[in-house]
mmCIF file of C-alpha atoms and ligand atoms in Angstrom:
data_model
loop_
_atom_site.group_PDB
_atom_site.id
_atom_site.type_symbol
_atom_site.label_atom_id
_atom_site.label_comp_id
_atom_site.label_asym_id
_atom_site.label_seq_id
_atom_site.Cartn_x
_atom_site.Cartn_y
_atom_site.Cartn_z
ATOM 1 C CA UNK M 1 -6.631 0.603 23.719
ATOM 2 C CA UNK M 2 -5.186 2.518 20.775
ATOM 3 C CA UNK M 3 -7.020 2.546 17.435
ATOM 4 C CA UNK M 4 -5.373 3.452 14.137
ATOM 5 C CA UNK M 5 -6.386 3.158 10.492
ATOM 6 C CA UNK M 6 -4.300 1.368 7.879
ATOM 7 C CA UNK M 7 -4.015 4.745 6.110
ATOM 8 C CA UNK M 8 -2.538 6.328 9.265
ATOM 9 C CA UNK M 9 0.044 3.556 9.516
ATOM 10 C CA UNK M 10 0.839 4.044 5.833
ATOM 11 C CA UNK M 11 1.203 7.808 6.358
ATOM 12 C CA UNK M 12 3.643 7.054 9.170
ATOM 13 C CA UNK M 13 5.628 4.924 6.738
ATOM 14 C CA UNK M 14 5.973 7.955 4.470
ATOM 15 C CA UNK M 15 7.015 10.158 7.379
ATOM 16 C CA UNK M 16 6.236 9.789 11.108
ATOM 17 C CA UNK M 17 6.045 13.597 11.374
ATOM 18 C CA UNK M 18 3.258 13.666 8.786
ATOM 19 C CA UNK M 19 1.277 11.291 10.982
ATOM 20 C CA UNK M 20 1.988 13.569 13.959
ATOM 21 C CA UNK M 21 0.687 16.582 11.988
ATOM 22 C CA UNK M 22 -2.453 14.697 10.927
ATOM 23 C CA UNK M 23 -3.163 13.577 14.497
ATOM 24 C CA UNK M 24 -2.821 17.245 15.503
ATOM 25 C CA UNK M 25 -5.717 17.909 13.115
ATOM 26 C CA UNK M 26 -3.684 19.212 10.190
ATOM 27 C CA UNK M 27 -5.371 17.604 7.164
ATOM 28 C CA UNK M 28 -2.726 18.894 4.731
ATOM 29 C CA UNK M 29 -0.425 16.107 5.943
ATOM 30 C CA UNK M 30 -2.491 13.565 4.000
ATOM 31 C CA UNK M 31 -2.018 15.507 0.780
ATOM 32 C CA UNK M 32 1.766 15.239 1.118
ATOM 33 C CA UNK M 33 1.947 11.617 2.143
ATOM 34 C CA UNK M 34 -0.562 10.137 -0.269
ATOM 35 C CA UNK M 35 -0.087 12.317 -3.323
ATOM 36 C CA UNK M 36 0.508 10.120 -6.384
ATOM 37 C CA UNK M 37 3.103 10.975 -9.021
ATOM 38 C CA UNK M 38 0.921 10.193 -12.078
ATOM 39 C CA UNK M 39 -2.345 11.504 -13.547
ATOM 40 C CA UNK M 40 -4.750 8.846 -12.335
ATOM 41 C CA UNK M 41 -7.451 10.254 -10.037
ATOM 42 C CA UNK M 42 -7.230 7.354 -7.597
ATOM 43 C CA UNK M 43 -10.357 8.090 -5.600
ATOM 44 C CA UNK M 44 -12.478 8.144 -8.784
ATOM 45 C CA UNK M 45 -10.965 4.922 -10.101
ATOM 46 C CA UNK M 46 -11.584 3.184 -6.782
ATOM 47 C CA UNK M 47 -15.209 4.310 -6.796
ATOM 48 C CA UNK M 48 -15.862 2.789 -10.232
ATOM 49 C CA UNK M 49 -13.879 -0.379 -9.471
ATOM 50 C CA UNK M 50 -15.794 -0.905 -6.239
ATOM 51 C CA UNK M 51 -19.141 -0.602 -8.072
ATOM 52 C CA UNK M 52 -18.091 -3.159 -10.693
ATOM 53 C CA UNK M 53 -16.747 -5.514 -8.043
ATOM 54 C CA UNK M 54 -19.907 -5.191 -5.932
ATOM 55 C CA UNK M 55 -22.166 -5.895 -8.908
ATOM 56 C CA UNK M 56 -20.229 -8.827 -10.312
ATOM 57 C CA UNK M 57 -19.898 -10.475 -6.904
ATOM 58 C CA UNK M 58 -23.694 -10.404 -6.564
ATOM 59 C CA UNK M 59 -23.836 -7.666 -3.913
ATOM 60 C CA UNK M 60 -25.160 -4.920 -6.170
ATOM 61 C CA UNK M 61 -27.102 -4.436 -9.410
ATOM 62 C CA UNK M 62 -28.252 -7.806 -10.803
ATOM 63 C CA UNK M 63 -28.875 -6.422 -14.327
ATOM 64 C CA UNK M 64 -25.307 -5.134 -14.576
ATOM 65 C CA UNK M 65 -24.006 -8.404 -13.170
ATOM 66 C CA UNK M 66 -25.758 -10.274 -15.985
ATOM 67 C CA UNK M 67 -24.169 -7.964 -18.576
ATOM 68 C CA UNK M 68 -20.716 -8.450 -17.080
ATOM 69 C CA UNK M 69 -21.129 -12.248 -16.998
ATOM 70 C CA UNK M 70 -22.254 -12.171 -20.636
ATOM 71 C CA UNK M 71 -19.134 -10.175 -21.539
ATOM 72 C CA UNK M 72 -16.851 -12.590 -19.675
ATOM 73 C CA UNK M 73 -18.560 -15.498 -21.513
ATOM 74 C CA UNK M 74 -17.135 -14.364 -24.854
ATOM 75 C CA UNK M 75 -14.407 -16.408 -26.535
ATOM 76 C CA UNK M 76 -10.801 -15.644 -25.600
ATOM 77 C CA UNK M 77 -10.288 -13.376 -28.646
ATOM 78 C CA UNK M 78 -13.259 -11.191 -27.905
ATOM 79 C CA UNK M 79 -13.406 -11.299 -24.127
ATOM 80 C CA UNK M 80 -11.059 -8.396 -23.327
ATOM 81 C CA UNK M 81 -12.845 -5.973 -25.632
ATOM 82 C CA UNK M 82 -16.312 -7.156 -24.527
ATOM 83 C CA UNK M 83 -15.504 -6.733 -20.828
ATOM 84 C CA UNK M 84 -13.907 -3.331 -21.417
ATOM 85 C CA UNK M 85 -16.895 -2.219 -23.490
ATOM 86 C CA UNK M 86 -19.328 -3.265 -20.754
ATOM 87 C CA UNK M 87 -17.316 -1.467 -18.075
ATOM 88 C CA UNK M 88 -17.198 1.646 -20.249
ATOM 89 C CA UNK M 89 -20.894 1.669 -21.151
ATOM 90 C CA UNK M 90 -22.304 0.677 -17.761
ATOM 91 C CA UNK M 91 -19.902 2.440 -15.384
ATOM 92 C CA UNK M 92 -17.246 4.703 -16.901
ATOM 93 C CA UNK M 93 -19.323 6.801 -19.300
ATOM 94 C CA UNK M 94 -22.208 7.298 -16.829
ATOM 95 C CA UNK M 95 -19.598 8.369 -14.251
ATOM 96 C CA UNK M 96 -18.048 10.838 -16.710
ATOM 97 C CA UNK M 97 -21.478 12.249 -17.541
ATOM 98 C CA UNK M 98 -22.093 12.943 -13.879
ATOM 99 C CA UNK M 99 -18.636 14.063 -12.749
ATOM 100 C CA UNK M 100 -16.657 14.796 -15.948
ATOM 101 C CA UNK M 101 -16.861 18.558 -15.529
ATOM 102 C CA UNK M 102 -14.707 18.275 -12.419
ATOM 103 C CA UNK M 103 -12.063 16.046 -14.044
ATOM 104 C CA UNK M 104 -9.150 17.547 -15.997
ATOM 105 C CA UNK M 105 -8.399 16.169 -19.499
ATOM 106 C CA UNK M 106 -5.160 14.404 -18.446
ATOM 107 C CA UNK M 107 -6.924 12.817 -15.503
ATOM 108 C CA UNK M 108 -9.858 11.678 -17.683
ATOM 109 C CA UNK M 109 -7.459 10.051 -20.172
ATOM 110 C CA UNK M 110 -5.578 8.337 -17.320
ATOM 111 C CA UNK M 111 -8.894 7.092 -15.935
ATOM 112 C CA UNK M 112 -9.882 5.653 -19.336
ATOM 113 C CA UNK M 113 -6.498 3.917 -19.746
ATOM 114 C CA UNK M 114 -6.775 2.539 -16.210
ATOM 115 C CA UNK M 115 -10.136 0.962 -17.137
ATOM 116 C CA UNK M 116 -8.401 -0.841 -19.994
ATOM 117 C CA UNK M 117 -5.494 -2.145 -17.884
ATOM 118 C CA UNK M 118 -7.874 -3.179 -15.147
ATOM 119 C CA UNK M 119 -10.327 -5.038 -17.394
ATOM 120 C CA UNK M 120 -7.402 -6.965 -18.933
ATOM 121 C CA UNK M 121 -6.302 -7.912 -15.439
ATOM 122 C CA UNK M 122 -9.798 -9.155 -14.549
ATOM 123 C CA UNK M 123 -9.945 -11.218 -17.743
ATOM 124 C CA UNK M 124 -6.549 -12.759 -17.016
ATOM 125 C CA UNK M 125 -7.855 -14.049 -13.670
ATOM 126 C CA UNK M 126 -10.695 -16.022 -15.171
ATOM 127 C CA UNK M 127 -9.284 -16.968 -18.610
ATOM 128 C CA UNK M 128 -7.521 -20.285 -17.820
ATOM 129 C CA UNK M 129 -10.640 -21.625 -16.115
ATOM 130 C CA UNK M 130 -13.166 -20.491 -18.698
ATOM 131 C CA UNK M 131 -11.142 -22.204 -21.430
ATOM 132 C CA UNK M 132 -11.735 -25.613 -19.834
ATOM 133 C CA UNK M 133 -15.499 -25.260 -20.195
ATOM 134 C CA UNK M 134 -16.659 -24.471 -16.644
ATOM 135 C CA UNK M 135 -19.706 -22.141 -16.565
ATOM 136 C CA UNK M 136 -18.806 -18.450 -16.497
ATOM 137 C CA UNK M 137 -21.178 -17.796 -13.624
ATOM 138 C CA UNK M 138 -19.516 -20.416 -11.429
ATOM 139 C CA UNK M 139 -15.997 -19.131 -12.204
ATOM 140 C CA UNK M 140 -17.011 -15.522 -11.611
ATOM 141 C CA UNK M 141 -18.722 -16.495 -8.338
ATOM 142 C CA UNK M 142 -15.508 -18.143 -7.124
ATOM 143 C CA UNK M 143 -13.032 -15.475 -8.272
ATOM 144 C CA UNK M 144 -14.839 -12.305 -7.177
ATOM 145 C CA UNK M 145 -15.048 -12.270 -3.404
ATOM 146 C CA UNK M 146 -15.803 -9.187 -1.318
ATOM 147 C CA UNK M 147 -15.421 -5.672 -2.747
ATOM 148 C CA UNK M 148 -13.588 -3.329 -0.341
ATOM 149 C CA UNK M 149 -14.420 -5.183 2.880
ATOM 150 C CA UNK M 150 -13.672 -3.237 6.044
ATOM 151 C CA UNK M 151 -11.509 -5.260 8.395
ATOM 152 C CA UNK M 152 -10.469 -4.661 11.975
ATOM 153 C CA UNK M 153 -7.853 -6.586 13.950
ATOM 154 C CA UNK M 154 -5.941 -6.311 17.194
ATOM 155 C CA UNK M 155 -2.142 -6.474 17.073
ATOM 156 C CA UNK M 156 0.102 -6.972 20.097
ATOM 157 C CA UNK M 157 3.348 -5.039 19.773
ATOM 158 C CA UNK M 158 6.629 -5.821 21.510
ATOM 159 C CA UNK M 159 5.865 -4.142 24.861
ATOM 160 C CA UNK M 160 2.495 -5.953 25.052
ATOM 161 C CA UNK M 161 0.345 -2.947 24.030
ATOM 162 C CA UNK M 162 -2.672 -3.818 21.892
ATOM 163 C CA UNK M 163 -3.184 -1.652 18.804
ATOM 164 C CA UNK M 164 -6.448 -2.016 16.890
ATOM 165 C CA UNK M 165 -6.058 -1.476 13.159
ATOM 166 C CA UNK M 166 -8.976 -0.811 10.813
ATOM 167 C CA UNK M 167 -9.080 -0.367 7.050
ATOM 168 C CA UNK M 168 -10.638 -1.350 3.715
ATOM 169 C CA UNK M 169 -8.657 -3.066 1.018
ATOM 170 C CA UNK M 170 -9.513 -2.483 -2.660
ATOM 171 C CA UNK M 171 -10.919 -5.960 -3.081
ATOM 172 C CA UNK M 172 -10.573 -9.637 -2.352
ATOM 173 C CA UNK M 173 -10.342 -12.120 -5.199
ATOM 174 C CA UNK M 174 -9.680 -15.849 -5.274
ATOM 175 C CA UNK M 175 -6.735 -17.267 -7.190
ATOM 176 C CA UNK M 176 -8.123 -20.525 -8.583
ATOM 177 C CA UNK M 177 -4.705 -21.601 -9.808
ATOM 178 C CA UNK M 178 -2.917 -21.138 -6.473
ATOM 179 C CA UNK M 179 -6.084 -22.011 -4.497
ATOM 180 C CA UNK M 180 -5.834 -19.092 -2.102
ATOM 181 C CA UNK M 181 -7.476 -15.670 -1.639
ATOM 182 C CA UNK M 182 -5.734 -12.581 -2.978
ATOM 183 C CA UNK M 183 -5.729 -9.083 -1.488
ATOM 184 C CA UNK M 184 -5.814 -6.578 -4.357
ATOM 185 C CA UNK M 185 -4.607 -2.984 -4.258
ATOM 186 C CA UNK M 186 -4.884 -0.545 -7.153
ATOM 187 C CA UNK M 187 -2.248 2.163 -7.568
ATOM 188 C CA UNK M 188 -1.323 4.648 -10.298
ATOM 189 C CA UNK M 189 2.407 4.918 -10.867
ATOM 190 C CA UNK M 190 4.875 2.877 -8.916
ATOM 191 C CA UNK M 191 6.114 4.829 -5.900
ATOM 192 C CA UNK M 192 9.797 5.616 -5.510
ATOM 193 C CA UNK M 193 9.700 3.138 -2.639
ATOM 194 C CA UNK M 194 7.250 0.356 -3.629
ATOM 195 C CA UNK M 195 8.174 -1.589 -0.471
ATOM 196 C CA UNK M 196 6.023 0.846 1.516
ATOM 197 C CA UNK M 197 2.988 -0.054 -0.584
ATOM 198 C CA UNK M 198 3.769 -3.721 -0.221
ATOM 199 C CA UNK M 199 3.926 -3.504 3.562
ATOM 200 C CA UNK M 200 0.628 -1.601 3.611
ATOM 201 C CA UNK M 201 -0.985 -4.387 1.569
ATOM 202 C CA UNK M 202 0.694 -7.048 3.698
ATOM 203 C CA UNK M 203 -0.983 -5.412 6.693
ATOM 204 C CA UNK M 204 -4.348 -6.053 5.023
ATOM 205 C CA UNK M 205 -3.230 -9.620 4.348
ATOM 206 C CA UNK M 206 -2.394 -10.102 8.017
ATOM 207 C CA UNK M 207 -5.783 -8.653 9.026
ATOM 208 C CA UNK M 208 -7.532 -10.977 6.581
ATOM 209 C CA UNK M 209 -5.652 -13.920 8.066
ATOM 210 C CA UNK M 210 -6.636 -12.888 11.593
ATOM 211 C CA UNK M 211 -10.294 -12.611 10.545
ATOM 212 C CA UNK M 212 -10.605 -15.780 8.456
ATOM 213 C CA UNK M 213 -7.700 -18.063 9.352
ATOM 214 C CA UNK M 214 -6.660 -18.095 5.660
ATOM 215 C CA UNK M 215 -3.404 -16.671 4.344
ATOM 216 C CA UNK M 216 -3.845 -14.635 1.151
ATOM 217 C CA UNK M 217 -1.396 -13.675 -1.586
ATOM 218 C CA UNK M 218 -1.167 -10.069 -2.771
ATOM 219 C CA UNK M 219 -1.635 -8.397 -6.151
ATOM 220 C CA UNK M 220 -0.704 -4.731 -6.571
ATOM 221 C CA UNK M 221 -1.910 -3.431 -9.924
ATOM 222 C CA UNK M 222 -0.117 -0.254 -11.077
ATOM 223 C CA UNK M 223 -2.603 1.198 -13.516
ATOM 224 C CA UNK M 224 -0.212 3.722 -15.039
ATOM 225 C CA UNK M 225 2.725 1.368 -15.612
ATOM 226 C CA UNK M 226 3.720 -0.664 -18.681
ATOM 227 C CA UNK M 227 4.158 -3.772 -16.514
ATOM 228 C CA UNK M 228 1.188 -3.207 -14.227
ATOM 229 C CA UNK M 229 0.989 -6.313 -12.052
ATOM 230 C CA UNK M 230 3.212 -7.109 -9.058
ATOM 231 C CA UNK M 231 2.287 -10.458 -7.524
ATOM 232 C CA UNK M 232 3.366 -11.816 -4.158
ATOM 233 C CA UNK M 233 2.851 -15.409 -3.082
ATOM 234 C CA UNK M 234 1.479 -16.478 0.279
ATOM 235 C CA UNK M 235 5.011 -17.443 1.416
ATOM 236 C CA UNK M 236 6.420 -14.047 0.429
ATOM 237 C CA UNK M 237 3.642 -12.296 2.343
ATOM 238 C CA UNK M 238 4.277 -14.460 5.418
ATOM 239 C CA UNK M 239 7.871 -13.174 5.395
ATOM 240 C CA UNK M 240 6.938 -9.537 4.776
ATOM 241 C CA UNK M 241 4.411 -9.378 7.617
ATOM 242 C CA UNK M 242 7.209 -10.016 10.098
ATOM 243 C CA UNK M 243 8.054 -6.293 9.700
ATOM 244 C CA UNK M 244 4.561 -5.179 10.744
ATOM 245 C CA UNK M 245 5.071 -5.000 14.570
ATOM 246 C CA UNK M 246 7.933 -2.508 14.139
ATOM 247 C CA UNK M 247 5.799 -0.387 11.855
ATOM 248 C CA UNK M 248 2.907 -0.398 14.336
ATOM 249 C CA UNK M 249 5.240 0.416 17.196
ATOM 250 C CA UNK M 250 6.492 3.493 15.354
ATOM 251 C CA UNK M 251 2.922 4.650 14.603
ATOM 252 C CA UNK M 252 1.904 3.966 18.210
ATOM 253 C CA UNK M 253 4.786 6.096 19.531
ATOM 254 C CA UNK M 254 3.634 9.028 17.396
ATOM 255 C CA UNK M 255 -0.015 8.527 18.346
ATOM 256 C CA UNK M 256 0.671 8.544 22.103
ATOM 257 C CA UNK M 257 2.682 11.770 21.761
ATOM 258 C CA UNK M 258 6.222 10.431 22.171
ATOM 259 C CA UNK M 259 8.752 13.107 21.170
ATOM 260 C CA UNK M 260 10.957 13.725 19.251
ATOM 261 C CA UNK M 261 9.330 12.297 16.113
ATOM 262 C CA UNK M 262 11.562 10.737 13.473
ATOM 263 C CA UNK M 263 11.732 12.437 10.103
ATOM 264 C CA UNK M 264 11.511 10.707 6.745
ATOM 265 C CA UNK M 265 14.681 9.701 4.917
ATOM 266 C CA UNK M 266 13.034 10.644 1.616
ATOM 267 C CA UNK M 267 14.381 14.090 0.678
ATOM 268 C CA UNK M 268 12.071 14.305 -2.344
ATOM 269 C CA UNK M 269 9.096 14.054 -0.018
ATOM 270 C CA UNK M 270 10.466 16.882 2.118
ATOM 271 C CA UNK M 271 10.909 19.100 -0.940
ATOM 272 C CA UNK M 272 7.221 18.947 -1.801
ATOM 273 C CA UNK M 273 6.005 19.036 1.799
ATOM 274 C CA UNK M 274 3.945 21.908 3.268
ATOM 275 C CA UNK M 275 5.925 21.597 6.494
ATOM 276 C CA UNK M 276 9.371 21.933 4.963
ATOM 277 C CA UNK M 277 11.459 24.099 7.310
ATOM 278 C CA UNK M 278 8.859 23.931 10.112
ATOM 279 C CA UNK M 279 8.692 20.311 11.272
ATOM 280 C CA UNK M 280 12.133 20.292 12.867
ATOM 281 C CA UNK M 281 11.158 22.919 15.409
ATOM 282 C CA UNK M 282 7.801 21.270 16.159
ATOM 283 C CA UNK M 283 8.789 17.590 16.288
ATOM 284 C CA UNK M 284 12.563 17.351 16.076
HETATM 285 S S1 SF4 Z 301 9.384 18.228 5.701
HETATM 286 FE FE1 SF4 Z 301 10.002 16.071 5.496
HETATM 287 S S2 SF4 Z 301 10.385 15.398 7.608
HETATM 288 FE FE2 SF4 Z 301 9.178 17.301 7.732
HETATM 289 S S3 SF4 Z 301 7.060 16.609 7.874
HETATM 290 FE FE3 SF4 Z 301 7.498 17.014 5.699
HETATM 291 S S4 SF4 Z 301 8.106 15.021 4.886
HETATM 292 FE FE4 SF4 Z 301 8.262 14.884 7.106
#
């Protein structure tokens, strides 16, 4: 049975040859495929976001959870600033104190702005329900599900081969309005081909469905964009996941050593790739 990570499948979406390089042990392939175009240090943002999500969902520090719930309990006018202040004081500033020396000024600013966009997003999820007088703790308990759960699922591709896919999404929330779970992914700037990111997230949605029986919607929050939130309904995701078997088949072909390996159609990616001028001879 073949095992692949969601990240490997996503790398294959960028360029099947990059996946082939990475499976050959060449780690530089990841730096080409997953390099963002903005200033946000994604790994650092994800670390802080995961901590907040763990605490507020009751799987981490109870004292910090209480402070976050108190901040969310503020009136509509003050809630955004109170939540942002709590995230800054309890998570962001302590993180900067510990790691700031390794973060460039542009990246630190982008990280701070991302905290603001993100805290506004979190407030928007709970606002309509808090305004009708339900206790903050109950609303928070319902909205904030698992932080970065690792999921694993088996997929059967067209020739009957089973491919096991494993990966961790950025978080699972519950949309009280639509009454369904939501898979959340945090990104910096929108990629030149956002469909790739959507299919990656839809893969998580499909894995969640296989594990729980529930179909989730998808939120992709672009933390460096003016219009940060892209939302996809359950019905849209059901349509998008129909493209997953083809994607897995392509990744499987690379993983089992089938040659030649297709190249990306994205010329911009090739221009900034370490393997420019070499991959044709190796995989073409
Ligand atoms: S140069 Fe282009 S086709 Fe070759 S590995 Fe890099 S991204 Fe893929």
